[in-house]
Coordinates of C-alpha atoms and ligand atoms in Angstrom, one line a residue:
X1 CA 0.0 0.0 0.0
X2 CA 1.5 3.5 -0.9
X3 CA 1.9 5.5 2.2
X4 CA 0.2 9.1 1.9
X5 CA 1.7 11.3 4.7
X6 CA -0.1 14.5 5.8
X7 CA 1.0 15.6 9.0
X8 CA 3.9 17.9 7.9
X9 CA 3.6 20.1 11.2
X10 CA 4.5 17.2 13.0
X11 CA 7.4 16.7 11.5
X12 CA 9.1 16.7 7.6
X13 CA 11.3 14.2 6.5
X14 CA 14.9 15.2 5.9
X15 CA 15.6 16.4 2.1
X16 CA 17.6 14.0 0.7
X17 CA 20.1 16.8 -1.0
X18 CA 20.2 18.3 3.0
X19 CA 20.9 14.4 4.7
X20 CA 24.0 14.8 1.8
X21 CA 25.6 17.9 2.5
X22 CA 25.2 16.5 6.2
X23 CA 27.0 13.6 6.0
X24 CA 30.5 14.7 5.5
X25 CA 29.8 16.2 9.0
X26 CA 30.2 13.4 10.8
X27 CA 32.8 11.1 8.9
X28 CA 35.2 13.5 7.1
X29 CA 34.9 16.7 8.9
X30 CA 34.2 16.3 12.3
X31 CA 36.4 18.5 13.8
X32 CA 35.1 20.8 17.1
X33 CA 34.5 24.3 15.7
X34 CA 36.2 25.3 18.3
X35 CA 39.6 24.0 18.0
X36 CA 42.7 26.3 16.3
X37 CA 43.8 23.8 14.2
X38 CA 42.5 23.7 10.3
X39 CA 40.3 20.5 11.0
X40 CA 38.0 22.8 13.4
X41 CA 38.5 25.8 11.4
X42 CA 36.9 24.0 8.2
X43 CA 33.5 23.4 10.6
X44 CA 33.6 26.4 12.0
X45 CA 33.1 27.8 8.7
X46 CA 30.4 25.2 7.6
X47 CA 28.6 26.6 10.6
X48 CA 29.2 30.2 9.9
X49 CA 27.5 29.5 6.3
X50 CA 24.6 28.0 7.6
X51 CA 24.2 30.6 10.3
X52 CA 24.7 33.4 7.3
X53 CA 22.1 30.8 4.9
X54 CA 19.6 31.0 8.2
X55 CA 19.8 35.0 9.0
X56 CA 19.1 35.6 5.1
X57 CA 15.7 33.5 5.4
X58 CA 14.6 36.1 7.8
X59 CA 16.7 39.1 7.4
X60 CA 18.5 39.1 10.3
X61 CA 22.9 40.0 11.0
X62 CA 24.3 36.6 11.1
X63 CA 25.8 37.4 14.6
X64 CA 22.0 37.5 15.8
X65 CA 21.2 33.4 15.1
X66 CA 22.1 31.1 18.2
X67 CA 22.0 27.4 17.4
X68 CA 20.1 25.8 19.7
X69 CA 18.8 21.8 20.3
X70 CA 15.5 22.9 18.4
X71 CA 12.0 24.9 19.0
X72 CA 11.3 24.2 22.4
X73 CA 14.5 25.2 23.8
X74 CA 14.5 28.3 21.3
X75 CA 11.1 28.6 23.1
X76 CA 12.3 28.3 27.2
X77 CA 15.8 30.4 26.2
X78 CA 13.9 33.1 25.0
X79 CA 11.2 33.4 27.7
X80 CA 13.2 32.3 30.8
X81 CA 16.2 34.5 29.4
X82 CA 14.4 37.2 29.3
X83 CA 12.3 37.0 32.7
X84 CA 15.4 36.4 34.7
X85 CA 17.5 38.9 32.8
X86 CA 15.2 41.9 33.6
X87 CA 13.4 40.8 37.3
X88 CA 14.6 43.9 38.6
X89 CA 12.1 45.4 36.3
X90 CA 9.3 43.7 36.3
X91 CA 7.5 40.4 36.5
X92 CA 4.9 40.3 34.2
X93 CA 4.7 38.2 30.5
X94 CA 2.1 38.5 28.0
X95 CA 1.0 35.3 26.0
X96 CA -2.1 34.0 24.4
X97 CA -3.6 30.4 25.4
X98 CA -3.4 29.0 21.9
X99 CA 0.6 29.0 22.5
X100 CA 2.4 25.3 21.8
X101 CA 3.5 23.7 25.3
X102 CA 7.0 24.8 24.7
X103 CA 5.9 28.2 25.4
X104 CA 2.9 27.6 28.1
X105 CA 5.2 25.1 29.9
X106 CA 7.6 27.7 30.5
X107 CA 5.6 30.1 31.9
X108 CA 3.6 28.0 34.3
X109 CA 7.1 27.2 35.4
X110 CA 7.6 31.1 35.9
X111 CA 4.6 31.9 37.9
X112 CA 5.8 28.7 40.3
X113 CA 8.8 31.0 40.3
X114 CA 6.8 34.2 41.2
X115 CA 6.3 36.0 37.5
X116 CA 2.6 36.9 36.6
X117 CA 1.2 35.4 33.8
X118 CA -1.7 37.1 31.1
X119 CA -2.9 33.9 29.0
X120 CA -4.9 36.2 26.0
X121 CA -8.1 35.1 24.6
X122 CA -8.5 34.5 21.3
X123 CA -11.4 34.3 19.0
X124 CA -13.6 31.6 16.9
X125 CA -10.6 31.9 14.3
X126 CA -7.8 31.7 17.2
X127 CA -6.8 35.1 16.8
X128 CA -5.2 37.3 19.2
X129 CA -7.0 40.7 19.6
X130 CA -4.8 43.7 19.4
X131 CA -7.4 45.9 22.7
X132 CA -6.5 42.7 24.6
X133 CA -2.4 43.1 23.9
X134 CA -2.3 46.5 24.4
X135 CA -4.8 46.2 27.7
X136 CA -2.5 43.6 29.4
X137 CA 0.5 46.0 29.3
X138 CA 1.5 47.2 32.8
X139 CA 4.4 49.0 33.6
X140 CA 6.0 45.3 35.0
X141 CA 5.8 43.9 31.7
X142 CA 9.0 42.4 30.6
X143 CA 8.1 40.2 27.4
X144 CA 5.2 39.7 24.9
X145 CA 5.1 36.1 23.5
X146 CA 2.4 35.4 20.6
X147 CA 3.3 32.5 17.9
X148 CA 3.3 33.2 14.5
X149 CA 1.4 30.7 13.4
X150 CA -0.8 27.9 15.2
X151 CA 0.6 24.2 14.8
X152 CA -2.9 23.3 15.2
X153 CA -5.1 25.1 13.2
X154 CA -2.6 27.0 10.5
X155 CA -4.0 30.5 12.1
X156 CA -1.6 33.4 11.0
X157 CA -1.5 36.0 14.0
X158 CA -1.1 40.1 13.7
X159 CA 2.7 39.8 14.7
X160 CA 3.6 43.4 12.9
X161 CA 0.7 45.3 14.7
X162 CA 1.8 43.6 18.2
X163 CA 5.7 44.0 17.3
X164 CA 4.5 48.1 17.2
X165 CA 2.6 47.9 20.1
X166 CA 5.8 46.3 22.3
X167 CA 7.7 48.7 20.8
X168 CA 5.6 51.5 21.9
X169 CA 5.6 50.1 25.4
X170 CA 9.5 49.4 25.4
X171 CA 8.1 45.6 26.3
X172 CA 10.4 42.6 24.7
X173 CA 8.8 40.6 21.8
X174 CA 9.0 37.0 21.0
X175 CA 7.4 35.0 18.3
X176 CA 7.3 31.1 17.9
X177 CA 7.7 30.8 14.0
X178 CA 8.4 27.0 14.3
X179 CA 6.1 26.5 11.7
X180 CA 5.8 29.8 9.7
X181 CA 9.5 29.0 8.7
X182 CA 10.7 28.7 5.7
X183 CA 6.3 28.6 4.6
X184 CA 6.1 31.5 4.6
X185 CA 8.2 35.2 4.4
X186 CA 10.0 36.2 7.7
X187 CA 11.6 39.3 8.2
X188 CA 12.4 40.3 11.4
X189 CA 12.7 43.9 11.2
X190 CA 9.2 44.0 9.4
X191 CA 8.0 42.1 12.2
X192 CA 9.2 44.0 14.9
X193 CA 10.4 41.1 16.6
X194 CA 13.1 40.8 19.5
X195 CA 13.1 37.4 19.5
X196 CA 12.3 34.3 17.4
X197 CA 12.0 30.7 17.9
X198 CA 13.1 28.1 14.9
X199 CA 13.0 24.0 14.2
X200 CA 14.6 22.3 11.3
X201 CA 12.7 19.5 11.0
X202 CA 9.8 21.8 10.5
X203 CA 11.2 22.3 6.6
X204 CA 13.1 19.8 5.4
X205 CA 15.9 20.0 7.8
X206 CA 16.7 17.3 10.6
X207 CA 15.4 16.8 14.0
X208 CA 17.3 18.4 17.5
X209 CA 18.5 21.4 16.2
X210 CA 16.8 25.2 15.9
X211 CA 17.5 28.7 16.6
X212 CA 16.4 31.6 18.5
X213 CA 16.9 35.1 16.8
X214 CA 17.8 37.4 19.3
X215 CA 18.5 41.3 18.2
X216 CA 21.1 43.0 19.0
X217 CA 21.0 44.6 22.1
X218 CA 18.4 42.0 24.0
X219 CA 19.2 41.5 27.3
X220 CA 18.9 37.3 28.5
X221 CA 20.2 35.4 30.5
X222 CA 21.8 32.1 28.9
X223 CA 19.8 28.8 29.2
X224 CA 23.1 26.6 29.5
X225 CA 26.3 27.4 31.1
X226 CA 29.4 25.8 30.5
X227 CA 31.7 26.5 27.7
X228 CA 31.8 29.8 25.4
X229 CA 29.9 28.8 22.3
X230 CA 27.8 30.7 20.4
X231 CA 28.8 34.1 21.7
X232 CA 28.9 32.7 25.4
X233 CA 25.0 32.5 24.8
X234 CA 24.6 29.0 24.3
X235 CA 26.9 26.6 25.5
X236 CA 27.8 22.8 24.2
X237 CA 29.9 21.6 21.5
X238 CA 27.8 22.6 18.5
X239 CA 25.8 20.0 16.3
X240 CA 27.9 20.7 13.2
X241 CA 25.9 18.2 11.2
X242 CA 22.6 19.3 12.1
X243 CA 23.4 23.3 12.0
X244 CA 24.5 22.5 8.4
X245 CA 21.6 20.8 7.3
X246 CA 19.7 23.6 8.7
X247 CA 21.6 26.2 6.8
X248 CA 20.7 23.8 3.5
X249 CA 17.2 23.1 4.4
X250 CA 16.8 26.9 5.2
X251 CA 18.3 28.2 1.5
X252 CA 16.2 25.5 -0.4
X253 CA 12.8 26.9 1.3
X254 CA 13.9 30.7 0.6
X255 CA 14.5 29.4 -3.2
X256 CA 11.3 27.3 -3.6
X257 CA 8.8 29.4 -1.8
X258 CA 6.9 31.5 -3.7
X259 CA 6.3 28.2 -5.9
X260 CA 6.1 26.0 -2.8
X261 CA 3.4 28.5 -1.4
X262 CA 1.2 29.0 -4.8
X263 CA 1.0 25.1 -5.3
X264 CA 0.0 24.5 -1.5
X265 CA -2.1 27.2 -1.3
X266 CA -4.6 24.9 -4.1
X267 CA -3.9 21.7 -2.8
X268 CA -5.1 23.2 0.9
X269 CA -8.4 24.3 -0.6
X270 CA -9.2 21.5 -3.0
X271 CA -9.3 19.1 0.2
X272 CA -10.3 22.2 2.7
X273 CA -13.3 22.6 -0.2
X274 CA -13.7 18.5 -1.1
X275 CA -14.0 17.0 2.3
X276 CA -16.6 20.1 3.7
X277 CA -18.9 19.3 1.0
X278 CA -18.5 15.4 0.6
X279 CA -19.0 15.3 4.5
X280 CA -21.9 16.7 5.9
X281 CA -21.4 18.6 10.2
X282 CA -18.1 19.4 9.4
X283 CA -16.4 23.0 9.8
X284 CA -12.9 24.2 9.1
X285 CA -10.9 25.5 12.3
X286 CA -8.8 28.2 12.3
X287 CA -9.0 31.6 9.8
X288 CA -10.2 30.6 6.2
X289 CA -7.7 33.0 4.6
X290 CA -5.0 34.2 7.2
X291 CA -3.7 30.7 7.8
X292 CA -0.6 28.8 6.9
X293 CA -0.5 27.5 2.8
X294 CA -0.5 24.0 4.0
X295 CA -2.8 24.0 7.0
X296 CA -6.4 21.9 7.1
X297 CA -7.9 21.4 10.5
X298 CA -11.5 20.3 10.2
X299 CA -14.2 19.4 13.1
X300 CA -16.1 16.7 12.3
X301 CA -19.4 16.0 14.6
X302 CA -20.5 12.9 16.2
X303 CA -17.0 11.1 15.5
X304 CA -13.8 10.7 17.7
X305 CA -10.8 12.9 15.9
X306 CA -8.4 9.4 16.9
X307 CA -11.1 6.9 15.3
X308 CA -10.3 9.2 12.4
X309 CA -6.9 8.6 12.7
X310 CA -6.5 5.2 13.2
X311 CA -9.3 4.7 10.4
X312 CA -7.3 6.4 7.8
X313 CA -3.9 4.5 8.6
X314 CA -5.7 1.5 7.6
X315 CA -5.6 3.1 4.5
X316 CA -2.1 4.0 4.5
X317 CA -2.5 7.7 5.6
X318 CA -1.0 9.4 7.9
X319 CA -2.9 12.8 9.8
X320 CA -3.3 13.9 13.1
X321 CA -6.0 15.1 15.7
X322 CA -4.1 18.1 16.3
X323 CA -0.6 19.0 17.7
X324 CA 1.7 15.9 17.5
X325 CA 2.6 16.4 21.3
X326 CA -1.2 16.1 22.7
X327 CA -2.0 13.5 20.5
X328 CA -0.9 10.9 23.0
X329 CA -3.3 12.2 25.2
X330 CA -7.1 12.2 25.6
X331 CA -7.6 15.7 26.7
X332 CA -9.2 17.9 24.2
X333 CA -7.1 20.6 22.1
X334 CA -6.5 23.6 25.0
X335 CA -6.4 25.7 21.0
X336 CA -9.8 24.7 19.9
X337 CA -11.4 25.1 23.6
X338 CA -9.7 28.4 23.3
X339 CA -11.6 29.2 20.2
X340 CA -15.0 28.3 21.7
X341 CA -15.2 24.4 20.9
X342 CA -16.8 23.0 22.8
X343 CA -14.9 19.0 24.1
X344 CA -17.4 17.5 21.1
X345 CA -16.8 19.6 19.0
X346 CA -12.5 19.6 19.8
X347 CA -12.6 15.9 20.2
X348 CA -14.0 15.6 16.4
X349 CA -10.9 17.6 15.2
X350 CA -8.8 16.3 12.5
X351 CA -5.5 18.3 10.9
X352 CA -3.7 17.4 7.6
X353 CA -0.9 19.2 7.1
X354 CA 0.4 19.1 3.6
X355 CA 4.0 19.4 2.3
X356 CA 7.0 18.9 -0.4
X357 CA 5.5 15.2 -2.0
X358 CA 1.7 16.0 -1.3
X359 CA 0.0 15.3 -4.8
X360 CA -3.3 16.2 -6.2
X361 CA -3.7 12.6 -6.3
X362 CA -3.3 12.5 -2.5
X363 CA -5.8 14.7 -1.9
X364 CA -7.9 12.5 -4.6
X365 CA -7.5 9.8 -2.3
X366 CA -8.3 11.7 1.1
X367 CA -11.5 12.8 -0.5
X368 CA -12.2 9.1 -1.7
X369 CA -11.2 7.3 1.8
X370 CA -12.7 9.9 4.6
X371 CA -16.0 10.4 4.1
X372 CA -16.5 6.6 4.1
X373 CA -14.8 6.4 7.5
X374 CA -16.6 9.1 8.6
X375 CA -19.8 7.3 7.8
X376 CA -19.0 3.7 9.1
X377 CA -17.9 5.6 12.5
X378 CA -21.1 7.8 12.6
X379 CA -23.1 4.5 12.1
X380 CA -21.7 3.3 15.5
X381 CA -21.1 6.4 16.7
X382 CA -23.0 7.0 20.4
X383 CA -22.7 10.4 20.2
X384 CA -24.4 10.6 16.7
X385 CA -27.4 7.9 18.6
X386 CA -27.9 10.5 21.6
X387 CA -28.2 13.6 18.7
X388 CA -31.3 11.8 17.5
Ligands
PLP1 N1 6.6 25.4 18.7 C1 5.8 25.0 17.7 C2 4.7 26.0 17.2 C3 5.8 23.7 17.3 O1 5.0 23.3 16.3 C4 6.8 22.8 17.8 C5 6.9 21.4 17.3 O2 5.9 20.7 17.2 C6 7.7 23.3 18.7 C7 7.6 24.6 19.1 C8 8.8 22.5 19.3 O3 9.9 22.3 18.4 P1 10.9 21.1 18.6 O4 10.2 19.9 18.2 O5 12.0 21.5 17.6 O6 11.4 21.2 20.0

């Protein structure tokens, strides 16, 4: 059976052109960037390519990008750095509650640790409104945190108009664009972002290494200490390998993307469009036009959104019920409670996430499998028994 994968947020597979360049990394030159002699040297400046390969993507200096193990350290560096760097100032951090865990976790860590916490609303499209940012400013406000984009439901938030309003209140902003990068543009100074949070194996790169963006002139403290890496703002020998498939995976998606986005873009809403008319209850989540070119997140009444799942892997497809990291769980999506779900409604949800080998004749198949799972499960469905 030909394995169809759609669930692209959770993860991409490696480029084969990036697992190439990578490999020289760890047989022929392995040397520690670190070290004088030429060995080192000649990773060192691998690394500083990739660092110059990643800054471009998003029009940052190169001396801004600090390798780190992935997003969710990218995600705790930025947040913890910047709490405990500037406690003498304040105590206060602004985030929504669509955020990923990376982000939540680490500030439910911080109010253990005494810092106040403003978890925004959002509303039925999961969108941060700007009243509500600029009303949770108080003169103890350190740092603003909203994500770029949703992992769940593809939702693109206002980051410019919330970069001008931190600016305006001299408050530090962070953005998690784990999954905007390298999908869609990123520039930092159009943004009006202080700090940003990256993940190569969201585009083609491997898994275990990312980036945080921090402009010059940030003050944060540094989330490991030890040697004098990265500037002295990230210690550990560097992972030369995977910081060069990053750089490759990063100047493949600022090559591809107009392209990648256009042909996406239709494949999103020929399913998006097929699987709302073929199947009858369903709604899309998440904003119908400011959302990510590759997002679908769908709720589907009187049906579990893991049924789903396992139901279309019998068929050699591969989705997801919502962010790869609660999937494991049975709670309902904290992002679709957010938006006014109710559990049903959020346990019904379903997300394709499309990507670099997603064909029209994938979709084909989605729209030919689905709605017949949909209609076996609803035919034993209890829920759909106690609607009647
Ligand atoms: N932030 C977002 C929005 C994500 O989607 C993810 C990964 O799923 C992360 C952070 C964590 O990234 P990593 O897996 O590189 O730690």
């Amino acid at each position: 059976m030909r394995r169809i994968y759609l669930d692209y947020a959770a993860t991409t597979p490696t480029r084969p052109e990036v697992a190439k360049v990578m490999l020289d990394y760890f047989t022929e030159s392995f040397g520690n960037p670190s070290s004088l002699y030429s060995y080192g040297q000649e990773t060192k400046g691998a690394m500083e390519e990739a660092r110059g390969k990643i800054a471009a993507l998003i029009g940052a200096r190169d001396e801004e990008i600090v390798f780190t193990s992935g997003g969710t350290e990218a995600d705790n560096f930025a947040i913890k750095g910047v709490a405990f760097a500037n406690e003498s100032k304040g105590n206060h951090i602004i985030t929504s509650s669509i955020e990923h865990h990376a982000v939540l976790e680490t500030c439910k860590f911080l109010e253990r640790r005494g810092f106040r916490v403003t978890y925004l609303p959002v509303d039925k499209y999961g969108l941060v409104d700007l009243d509500d940012v600029k009303k949770a400013i108080t003169d103890k406000t350190l740092l603003i945190s909203v994500m770029y984009a949703s992992n769940e439901i593809g939702t693109i938030e206002p980051i410019t108009e919330i970069g001008k309003i931190a600016k305006e209140a001299r408050v530090y902003f962070h953005t998690d664009a784990v999954q905007a990068l390298g999908h869609i543009p990123i520039d930092v100074n159009e943004l009006g972002v202080d700090l940003l949070s990256m993940s190569a194996h969201k585009l083609y790169g491997p898994k275990g290494v990312g980036v945080l963006y921090i402009r010059k002139g940030t003050k944060l403290v540094p989330f490991m200490h030890g040697g004098e890496q990265e500037r002295r703002r990230r210690a550990s020998t560097e992972n030369v390998p995977g910081i060069v498939g990053f750089g490759t995976a990063a100047e493949l998606a600022q090559q591809e993307m107009d392209e990648e986005v256009k042909r996406l873009t239709y494949l999103r809403d020929q399913l998006t469009k097929g699987l709302l008319e073929r199947i009858d209850h369903t709604r899309l989540n998440g904003h119908p036009l400011k959302r990510l070119p590759n997002n679908i997140n769908i709720s589907v009444d009187y049906v579990e959104g893991e049924s789903m799942v396992l139901n279309l892997d019998l068929e050699g497809i591969c989705a997801s019920t919502g962010s790869a990291c609660s999937s494991s769980s049975l709670e309902p999506s904290h992002v679709l409670l957010a938006m006014g779900l109710s559990p049903e409604q959020a346990h019904g949800s379903l997300r394709f996430s499309l990507g670099k080998w997603t064909t029209e004749e994938d979709i084909s198949r989605v729209l030919e499998v689905l709605p017949r799972i949909v209609a076996k499960l609803r035919a034993m469905s209890p829920l759909l028994k106690s609607h009647r």
